[in-house]
Coordinates of C-alpha atoms in Angstrom, one line a residue:
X171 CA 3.8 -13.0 20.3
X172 CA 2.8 -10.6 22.8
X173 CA 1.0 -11.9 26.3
X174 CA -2.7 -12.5 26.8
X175 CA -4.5 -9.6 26.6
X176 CA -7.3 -8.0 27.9
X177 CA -9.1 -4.9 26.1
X178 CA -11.2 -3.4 28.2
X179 CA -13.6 -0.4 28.1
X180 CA -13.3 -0.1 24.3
X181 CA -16.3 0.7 21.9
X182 CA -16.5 -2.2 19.3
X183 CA -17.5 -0.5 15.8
X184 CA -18.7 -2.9 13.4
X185 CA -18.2 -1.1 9.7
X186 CA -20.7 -3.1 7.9
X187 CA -23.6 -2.0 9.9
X188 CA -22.7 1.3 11.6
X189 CA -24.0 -0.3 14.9
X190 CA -21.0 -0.1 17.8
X191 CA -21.5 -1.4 22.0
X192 CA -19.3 -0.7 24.7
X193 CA -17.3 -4.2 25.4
X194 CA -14.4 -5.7 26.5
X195 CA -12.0 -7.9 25.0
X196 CA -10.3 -11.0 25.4
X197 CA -7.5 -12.4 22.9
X198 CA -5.6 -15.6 23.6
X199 CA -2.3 -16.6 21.6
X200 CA -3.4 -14.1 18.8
X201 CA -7.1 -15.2 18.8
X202 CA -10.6 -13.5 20.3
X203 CA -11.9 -15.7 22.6
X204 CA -14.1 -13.8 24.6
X205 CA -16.6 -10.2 23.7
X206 CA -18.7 -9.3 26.9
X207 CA -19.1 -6.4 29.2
X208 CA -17.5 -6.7 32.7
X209 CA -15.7 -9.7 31.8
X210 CA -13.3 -11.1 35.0
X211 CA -9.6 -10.2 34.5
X212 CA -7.0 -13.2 34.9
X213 CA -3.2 -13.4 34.6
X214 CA -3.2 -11.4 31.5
X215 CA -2.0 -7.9 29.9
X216 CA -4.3 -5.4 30.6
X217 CA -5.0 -2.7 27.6
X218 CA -7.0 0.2 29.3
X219 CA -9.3 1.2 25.8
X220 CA -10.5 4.8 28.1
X221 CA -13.6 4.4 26.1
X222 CA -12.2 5.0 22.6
X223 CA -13.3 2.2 19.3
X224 CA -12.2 -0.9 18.7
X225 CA -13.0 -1.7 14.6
X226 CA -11.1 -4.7 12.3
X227 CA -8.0 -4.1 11.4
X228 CA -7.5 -1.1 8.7
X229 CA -6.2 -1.7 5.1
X230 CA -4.2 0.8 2.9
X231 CA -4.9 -0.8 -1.0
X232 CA -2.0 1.8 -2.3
X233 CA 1.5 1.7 -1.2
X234 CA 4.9 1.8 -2.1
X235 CA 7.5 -0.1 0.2
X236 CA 9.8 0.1 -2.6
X237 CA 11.5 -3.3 -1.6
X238 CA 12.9 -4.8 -3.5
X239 CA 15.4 -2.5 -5.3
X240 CA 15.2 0.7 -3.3
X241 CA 15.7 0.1 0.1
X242 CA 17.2 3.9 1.0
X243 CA 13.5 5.0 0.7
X244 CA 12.1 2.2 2.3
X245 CA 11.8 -1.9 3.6
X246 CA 8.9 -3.9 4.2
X247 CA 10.3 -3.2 8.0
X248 CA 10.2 0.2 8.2
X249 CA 7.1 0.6 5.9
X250 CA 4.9 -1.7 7.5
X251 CA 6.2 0.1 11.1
X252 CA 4.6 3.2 9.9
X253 CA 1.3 1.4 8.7
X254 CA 0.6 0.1 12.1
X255 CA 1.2 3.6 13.5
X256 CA -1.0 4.8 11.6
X257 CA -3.5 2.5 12.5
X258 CA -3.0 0.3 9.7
X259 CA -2.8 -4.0 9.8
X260 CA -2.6 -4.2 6.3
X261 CA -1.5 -3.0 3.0
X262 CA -1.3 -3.6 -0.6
X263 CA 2.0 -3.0 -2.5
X264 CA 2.9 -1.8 -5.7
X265 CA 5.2 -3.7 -8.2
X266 CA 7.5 -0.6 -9.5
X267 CA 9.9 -2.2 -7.5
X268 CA 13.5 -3.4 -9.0
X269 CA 13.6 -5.6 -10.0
X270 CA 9.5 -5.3 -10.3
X271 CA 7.1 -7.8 -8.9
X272 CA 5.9 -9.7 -12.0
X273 CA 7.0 -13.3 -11.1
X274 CA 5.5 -15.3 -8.7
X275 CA 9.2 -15.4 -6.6
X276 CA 8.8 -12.1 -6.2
X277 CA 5.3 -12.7 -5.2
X278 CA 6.4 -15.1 -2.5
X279 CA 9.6 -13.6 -1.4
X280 CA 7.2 -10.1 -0.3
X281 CA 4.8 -12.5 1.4
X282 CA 7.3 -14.9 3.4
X283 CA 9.5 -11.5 4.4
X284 CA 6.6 -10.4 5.8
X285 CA 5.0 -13.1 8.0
X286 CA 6.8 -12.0 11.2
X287 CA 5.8 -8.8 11.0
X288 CA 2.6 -7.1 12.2
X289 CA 1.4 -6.0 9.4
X290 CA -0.2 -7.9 6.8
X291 CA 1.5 -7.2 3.5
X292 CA -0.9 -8.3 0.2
X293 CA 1.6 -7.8 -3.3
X294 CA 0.4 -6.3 -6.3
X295 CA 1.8 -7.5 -9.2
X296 CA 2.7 -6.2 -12.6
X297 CA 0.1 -6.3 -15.3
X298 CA 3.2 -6.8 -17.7
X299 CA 6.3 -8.0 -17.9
X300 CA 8.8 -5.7 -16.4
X301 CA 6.4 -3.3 -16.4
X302 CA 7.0 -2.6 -19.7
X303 CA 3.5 -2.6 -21.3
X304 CA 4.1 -5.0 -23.9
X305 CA 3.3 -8.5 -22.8
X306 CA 1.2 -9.5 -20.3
X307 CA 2.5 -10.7 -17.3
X308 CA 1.6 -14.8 -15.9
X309 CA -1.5 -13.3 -14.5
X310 CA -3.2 -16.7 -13.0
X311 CA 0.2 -18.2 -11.6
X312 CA 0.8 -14.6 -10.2
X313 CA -2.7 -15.0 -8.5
X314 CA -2.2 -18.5 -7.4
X315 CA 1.0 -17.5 -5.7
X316 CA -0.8 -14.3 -3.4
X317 CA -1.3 -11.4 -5.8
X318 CA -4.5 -9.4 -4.9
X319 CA -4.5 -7.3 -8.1
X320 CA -2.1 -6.3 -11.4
X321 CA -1.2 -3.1 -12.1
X322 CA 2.2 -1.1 -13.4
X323 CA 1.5 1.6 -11.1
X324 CA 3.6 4.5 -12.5
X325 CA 4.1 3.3 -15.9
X326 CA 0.2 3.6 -17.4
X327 CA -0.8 1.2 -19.7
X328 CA -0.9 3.0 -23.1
X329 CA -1.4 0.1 -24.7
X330 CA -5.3 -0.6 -25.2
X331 CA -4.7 -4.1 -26.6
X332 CA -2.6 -5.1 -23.5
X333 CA -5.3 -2.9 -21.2
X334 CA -8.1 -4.9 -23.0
X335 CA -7.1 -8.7 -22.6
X336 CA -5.5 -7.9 -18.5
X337 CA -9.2 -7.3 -17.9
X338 CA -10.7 -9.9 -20.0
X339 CA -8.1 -11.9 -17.7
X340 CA -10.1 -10.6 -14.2
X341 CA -12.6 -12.4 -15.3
X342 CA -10.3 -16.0 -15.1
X343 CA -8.3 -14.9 -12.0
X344 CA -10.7 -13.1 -10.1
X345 CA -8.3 -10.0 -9.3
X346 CA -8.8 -6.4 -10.3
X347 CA -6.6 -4.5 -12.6
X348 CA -5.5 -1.3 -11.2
X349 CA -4.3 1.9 -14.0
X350 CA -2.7 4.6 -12.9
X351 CA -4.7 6.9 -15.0
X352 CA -2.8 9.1 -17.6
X353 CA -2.2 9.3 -21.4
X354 CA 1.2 10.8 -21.1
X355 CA 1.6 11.9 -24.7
X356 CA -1.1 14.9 -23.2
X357 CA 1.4 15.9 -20.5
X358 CA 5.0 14.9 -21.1
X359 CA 7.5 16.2 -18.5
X360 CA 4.5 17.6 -16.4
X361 CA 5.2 18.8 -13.1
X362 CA 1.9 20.1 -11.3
X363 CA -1.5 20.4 -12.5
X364 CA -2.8 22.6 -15.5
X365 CA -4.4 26.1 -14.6
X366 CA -3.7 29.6 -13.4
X367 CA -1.0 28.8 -10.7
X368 CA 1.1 26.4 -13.3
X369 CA 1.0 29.4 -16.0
X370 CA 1.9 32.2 -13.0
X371 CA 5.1 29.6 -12.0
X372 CA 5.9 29.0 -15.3
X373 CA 5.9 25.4 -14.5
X374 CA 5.0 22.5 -17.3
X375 CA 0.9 21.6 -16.7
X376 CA -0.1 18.5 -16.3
X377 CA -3.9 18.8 -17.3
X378 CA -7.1 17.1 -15.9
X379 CA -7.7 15.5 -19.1
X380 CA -5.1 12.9 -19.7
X381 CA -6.6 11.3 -16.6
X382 CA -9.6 11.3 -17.7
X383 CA -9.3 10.5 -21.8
X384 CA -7.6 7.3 -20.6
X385 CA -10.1 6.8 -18.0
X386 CA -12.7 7.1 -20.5
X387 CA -10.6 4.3 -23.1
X388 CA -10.8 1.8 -19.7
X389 CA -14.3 2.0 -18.9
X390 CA -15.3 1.3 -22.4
X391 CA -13.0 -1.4 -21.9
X392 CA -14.3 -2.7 -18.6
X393 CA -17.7 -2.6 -20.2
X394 CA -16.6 -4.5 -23.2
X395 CA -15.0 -7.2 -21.6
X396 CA -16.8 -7.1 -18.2
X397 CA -13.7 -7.2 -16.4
X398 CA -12.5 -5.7 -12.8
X399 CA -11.4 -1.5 -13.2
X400 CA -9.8 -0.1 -10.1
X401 CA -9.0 3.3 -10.6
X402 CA -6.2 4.6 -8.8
X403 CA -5.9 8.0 -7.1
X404 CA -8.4 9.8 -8.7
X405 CA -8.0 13.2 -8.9
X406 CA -10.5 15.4 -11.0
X407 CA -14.2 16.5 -10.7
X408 CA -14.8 15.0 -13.9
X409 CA -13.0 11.7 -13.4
X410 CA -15.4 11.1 -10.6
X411 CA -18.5 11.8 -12.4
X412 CA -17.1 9.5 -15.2
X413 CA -17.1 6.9 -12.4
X414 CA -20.3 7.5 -11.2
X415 CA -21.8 7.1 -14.2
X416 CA -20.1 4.2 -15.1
X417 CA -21.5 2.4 -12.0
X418 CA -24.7 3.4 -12.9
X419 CA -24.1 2.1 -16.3
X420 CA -23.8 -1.4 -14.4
X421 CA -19.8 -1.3 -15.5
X422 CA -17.4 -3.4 -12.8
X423 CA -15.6 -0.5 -11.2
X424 CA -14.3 0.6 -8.3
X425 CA -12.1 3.4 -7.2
X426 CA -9.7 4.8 -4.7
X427 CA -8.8 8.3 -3.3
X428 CA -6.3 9.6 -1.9
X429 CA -5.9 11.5 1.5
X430 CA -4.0 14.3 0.2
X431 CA -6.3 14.7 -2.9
X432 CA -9.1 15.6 -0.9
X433 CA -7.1 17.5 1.6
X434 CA -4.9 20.5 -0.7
X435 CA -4.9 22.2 -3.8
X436 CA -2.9 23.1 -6.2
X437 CA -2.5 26.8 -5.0
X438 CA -0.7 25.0 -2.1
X439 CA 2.2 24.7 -4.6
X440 CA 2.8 28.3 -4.8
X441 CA 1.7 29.2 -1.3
X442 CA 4.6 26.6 0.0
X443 CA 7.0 28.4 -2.2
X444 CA 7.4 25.4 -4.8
X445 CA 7.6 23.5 -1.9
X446 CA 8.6 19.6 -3.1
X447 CA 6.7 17.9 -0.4
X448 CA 3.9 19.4 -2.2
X449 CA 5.1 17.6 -6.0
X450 CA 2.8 14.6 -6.2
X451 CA 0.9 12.4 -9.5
X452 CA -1.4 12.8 -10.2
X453 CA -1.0 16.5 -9.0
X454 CA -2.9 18.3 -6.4
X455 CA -5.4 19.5 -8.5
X456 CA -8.4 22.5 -8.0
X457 CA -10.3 23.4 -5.2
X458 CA -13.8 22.5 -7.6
X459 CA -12.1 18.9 -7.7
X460 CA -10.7 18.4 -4.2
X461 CA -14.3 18.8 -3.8
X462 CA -15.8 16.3 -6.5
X463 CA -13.4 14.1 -4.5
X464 CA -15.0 15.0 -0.7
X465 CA -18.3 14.2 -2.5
X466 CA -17.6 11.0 -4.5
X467 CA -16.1 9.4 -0.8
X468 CA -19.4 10.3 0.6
X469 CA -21.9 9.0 -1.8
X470 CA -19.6 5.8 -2.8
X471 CA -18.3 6.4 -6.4
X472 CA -15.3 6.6 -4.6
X473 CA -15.1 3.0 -2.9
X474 CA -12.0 3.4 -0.7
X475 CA -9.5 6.1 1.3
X476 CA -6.0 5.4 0.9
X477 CA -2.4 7.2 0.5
X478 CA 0.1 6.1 -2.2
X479 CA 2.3 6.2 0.9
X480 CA 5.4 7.1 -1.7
X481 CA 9.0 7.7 0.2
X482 CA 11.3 9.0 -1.0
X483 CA 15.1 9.8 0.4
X484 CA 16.1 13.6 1.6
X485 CA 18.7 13.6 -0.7
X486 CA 16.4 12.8 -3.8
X487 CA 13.7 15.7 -2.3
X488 CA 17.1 18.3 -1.9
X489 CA 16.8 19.8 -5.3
X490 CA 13.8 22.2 -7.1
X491 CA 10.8 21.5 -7.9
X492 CA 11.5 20.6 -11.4
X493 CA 14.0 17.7 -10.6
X494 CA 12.2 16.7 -7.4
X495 CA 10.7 12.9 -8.0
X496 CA 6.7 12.7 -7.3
X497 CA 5.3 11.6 -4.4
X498 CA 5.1 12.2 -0.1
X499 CA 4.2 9.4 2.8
X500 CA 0.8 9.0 4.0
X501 CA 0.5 6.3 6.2
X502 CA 0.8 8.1 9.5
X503 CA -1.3 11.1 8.3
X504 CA -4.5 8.9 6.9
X505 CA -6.7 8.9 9.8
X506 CA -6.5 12.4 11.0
X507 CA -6.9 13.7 7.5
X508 CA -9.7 12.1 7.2
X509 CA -10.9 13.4 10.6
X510 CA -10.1 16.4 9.9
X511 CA -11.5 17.0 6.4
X512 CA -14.4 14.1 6.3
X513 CA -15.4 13.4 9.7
X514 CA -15.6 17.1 11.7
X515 CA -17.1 18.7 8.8
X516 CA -20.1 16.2 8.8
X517 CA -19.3 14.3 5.4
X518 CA -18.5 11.3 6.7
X519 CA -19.3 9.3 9.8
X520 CA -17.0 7.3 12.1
X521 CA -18.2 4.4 10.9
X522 CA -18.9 5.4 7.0
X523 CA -14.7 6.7 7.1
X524 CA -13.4 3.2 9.0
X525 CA -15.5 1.9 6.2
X526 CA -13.4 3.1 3.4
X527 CA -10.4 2.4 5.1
X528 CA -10.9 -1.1 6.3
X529 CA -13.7 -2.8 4.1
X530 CA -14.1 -1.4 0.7
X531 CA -10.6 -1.9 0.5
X532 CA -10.3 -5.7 1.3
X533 CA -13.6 -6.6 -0.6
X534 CA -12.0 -4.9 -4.0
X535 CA -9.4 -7.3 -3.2
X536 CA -10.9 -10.3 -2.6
X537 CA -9.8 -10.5 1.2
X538 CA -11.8 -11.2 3.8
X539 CA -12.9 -8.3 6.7
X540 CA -11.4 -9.4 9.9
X541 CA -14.5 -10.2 12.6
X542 CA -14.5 -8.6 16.3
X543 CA -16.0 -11.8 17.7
X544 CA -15.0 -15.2 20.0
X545 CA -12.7 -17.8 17.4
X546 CA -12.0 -15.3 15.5
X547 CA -8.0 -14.5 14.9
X548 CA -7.4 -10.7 16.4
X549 CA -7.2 -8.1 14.0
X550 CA -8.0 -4.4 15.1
X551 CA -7.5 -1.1 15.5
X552 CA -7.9 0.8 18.6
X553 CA -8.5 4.8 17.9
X554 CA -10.5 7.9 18.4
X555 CA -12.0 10.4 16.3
X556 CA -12.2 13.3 18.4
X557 CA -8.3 14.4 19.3
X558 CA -7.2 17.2 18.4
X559 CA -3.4 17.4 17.7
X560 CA -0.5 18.6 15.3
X561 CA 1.3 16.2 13.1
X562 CA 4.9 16.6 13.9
X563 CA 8.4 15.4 12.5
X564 CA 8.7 13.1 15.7
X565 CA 5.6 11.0 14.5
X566 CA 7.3 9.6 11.3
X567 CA 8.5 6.1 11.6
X568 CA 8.5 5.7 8.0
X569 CA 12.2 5.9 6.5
X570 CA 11.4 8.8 4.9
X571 CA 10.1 11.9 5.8
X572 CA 9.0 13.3 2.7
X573 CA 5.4 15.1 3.2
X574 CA 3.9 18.8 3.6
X575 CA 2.0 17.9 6.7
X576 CA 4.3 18.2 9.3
X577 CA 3.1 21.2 11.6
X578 CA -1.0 20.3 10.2
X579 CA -3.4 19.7 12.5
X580 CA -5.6 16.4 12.7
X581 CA -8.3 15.3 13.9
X582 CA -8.6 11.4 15.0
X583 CA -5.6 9.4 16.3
X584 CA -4.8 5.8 16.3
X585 CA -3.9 4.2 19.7
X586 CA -3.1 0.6 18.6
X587 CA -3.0 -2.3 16.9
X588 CA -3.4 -5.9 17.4
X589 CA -2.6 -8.5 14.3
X590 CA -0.3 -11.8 14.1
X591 CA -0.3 -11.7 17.3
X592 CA 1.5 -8.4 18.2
X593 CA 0.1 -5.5 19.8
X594 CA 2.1 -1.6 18.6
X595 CA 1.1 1.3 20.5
X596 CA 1.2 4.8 19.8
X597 CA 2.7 6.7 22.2
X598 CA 2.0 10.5 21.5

């Protein structure tokens, strides 16, 4: 456990009212017990803030660690070491592990490994049985043991019936269902998204609408049974309008975005020269939906920011395009993408982005938003939104490296972190 310490000029941001006051803070044995201006320094640490905002801790809902199973990608070490870099003191894993995470041993096993570290780490478990989308997977014991949601992330559920009684089940267990959003009888073997570029590079399309037909079967769904729909990584103009509508409807759900889907397009695929840090699912879609996406984040049909952090090993990205597997890190990149593309452009504020990232993402999940107040256990992220500053090779701490925005510029940094605790500092 790191030393008392003592924050001082730091601007304390609280996300659920926007308001934020220039304080100092003081954190005992991993607990707040003191919020004041000028406060009187004793024999403690000392953690010069230089005036830049102290909110609770961040939370990515979308994440791979891909531990158990595939530990050449990735641990629960080295994955949660490049979540608190990024700013981040908690996450939500997926269960297309192997073996995957639908038994409540597996359930325990992630959440024991990962009490000494300082990142929270909240599993996800399968919504069937070996992902397999055939029977349904011990949903309540899963959620008595520490799932936060169900989902078999990168298999879709094809089959309605097993779609239709996992959400009648959210209901019993109080725990979303998450669906990776794709009929893949409408794009088998796709590799990037459908439209001019994919026809010019002769690559297989994979097009906007097998995300949203089986978008359109699970809202009907969520409305029939009046269950919990997160949607994950959404990705077209038309996927978020279905969303907003459903909302409107009064239909119970929520949805994510991605920072790299509201950050490139798919003419980055041919401009990087089939590029396989730029191969991703869904795909990096139009410039006409990057923008849907900008636009659903701001008006909240899009609930939260996250990254389907996905590693993957340089000798599985050393190939083409074709035989390339999907998916690039995130972690590290989160905040200053969403600086860079939400914030400075005046679509999001500070405290409407921190939002996204820290409490939309925890209330979908049933977890509670960490308070910046006395008896209170610490829980933050120090960071500014201002900074200016190219993402480089040297700032990966992930295992992996796999991700087009090394030499892209950001804007926003996280300093630090404090959880369980332990305080990680970035050192640029």
């Amino acid at each position: 456990m790191t030393p008392d310490l003592y924050i001082q000029n730091g601007v304390i941001l609280n996300p659920l009212t926007g308001k934020s006051r220039r304080a100092d803070i003081r954190i005992r044995n991993g607990e707040i017990v003191e919020v004041g201006s000028n406060l009187t320094v004793s024999d403690e640490r000392v953690l010069e803030a230089k005036g830049r905002i102290i909110s609770p801790g961040w939370m990515d809902m979308h994440v791979h660690l891909r531990d158990p199973g595939e530990e050449h990608k990735e641990t629960i070490t080295t994955g949660c070491r490049a979540a608190a870099f990024g700013g981040f003191t908690a996450v939500a894993c997926m269960p297309n592990t192997n073996p995957p995470i639908d038994n409540r041993e597996a359930v325990h096993s992630l959440i024991k490994r990962a009490e000494e570290l300082p990142v929270d780490v909240h599993p996800i478990a399968c919504v069937s049985r070996g992902r397999q989308g055939k029977d349904l997977s011990e949903m309540a014991e899963l959620a008595a043991t520490g799932a936060v949601a169900f989902s078999d992330d990168g298999s879709p559920v094809q089959n309605g019936s097993l779609m239709r009684r996992a959400l009648e089940y959210t209901s019993v267990v109080g725990k979303p269902v998450i669906n990776h959003m794709e009929d893949l009888s409408l794009g088998p073997k796709g590799q990037m998204n459908e439209g001019i570029i994919s026809t010019n590079l002769g690559l297989t399309p994979i097009p906007t609408f097998s995300e949203e037909s089986m978008l359109g079967r699970d809202l009907m769904l969520a409305e029939l049974t009046e269950g919990h729909l997160h949607v994950a990584h959404v990705s077209t103009a038309r996927s978020t309008a279905m969303i907003r509508d459903a909302k409107a409807r009064g239909i119970h759900v929520t949805a994510e975005a991605c920072t790299h889907h509201f950050s490139l397009t798919d003419e980055m695929v041919e401009e990087s020269g089939f590029d396989v840090q730029t191969k991703m699912h869904p795909p990096l879609r139009t410039a006409e939906d990057v923008e849907a996406i900008r636009a659903g984040l701001c008006d909240g049909t899009l609930d939260a920011i996250c990254t389907d952090h996905a590693p993957h090993a340089a000798f599985e990205k050393e190939t083409d395009f074709v035989s390339s597997p999907f998916g690039i890190i995130g972690l590290e990149t989160a905040w200053g993408l969403t600086g860079q593309h939400l914030i400075a452009t005046k679509r999001l504020s500070v405290a409407e982005a921190v939002n996204r990232l820290c409490v939309t993402p925890r209330e979908i999940l049933g977890l509670d938003v960490p308070a910046l107040e006395a008896g209170a256990k610490a829980n933050l992220t120090i960071f500014d939104a201002t900074t200016n500053w190219v993402f480089e090779s040297r700032h990966i701490h992930s295992k992996s490296r796999n991700t087009p925005f090394v030499g892209s510029p950001m804007t926003g940094r996280a300093w630090a972190i404090y959880n369980k605790g332990q305080l990680v500092e970035h050192q640029p």
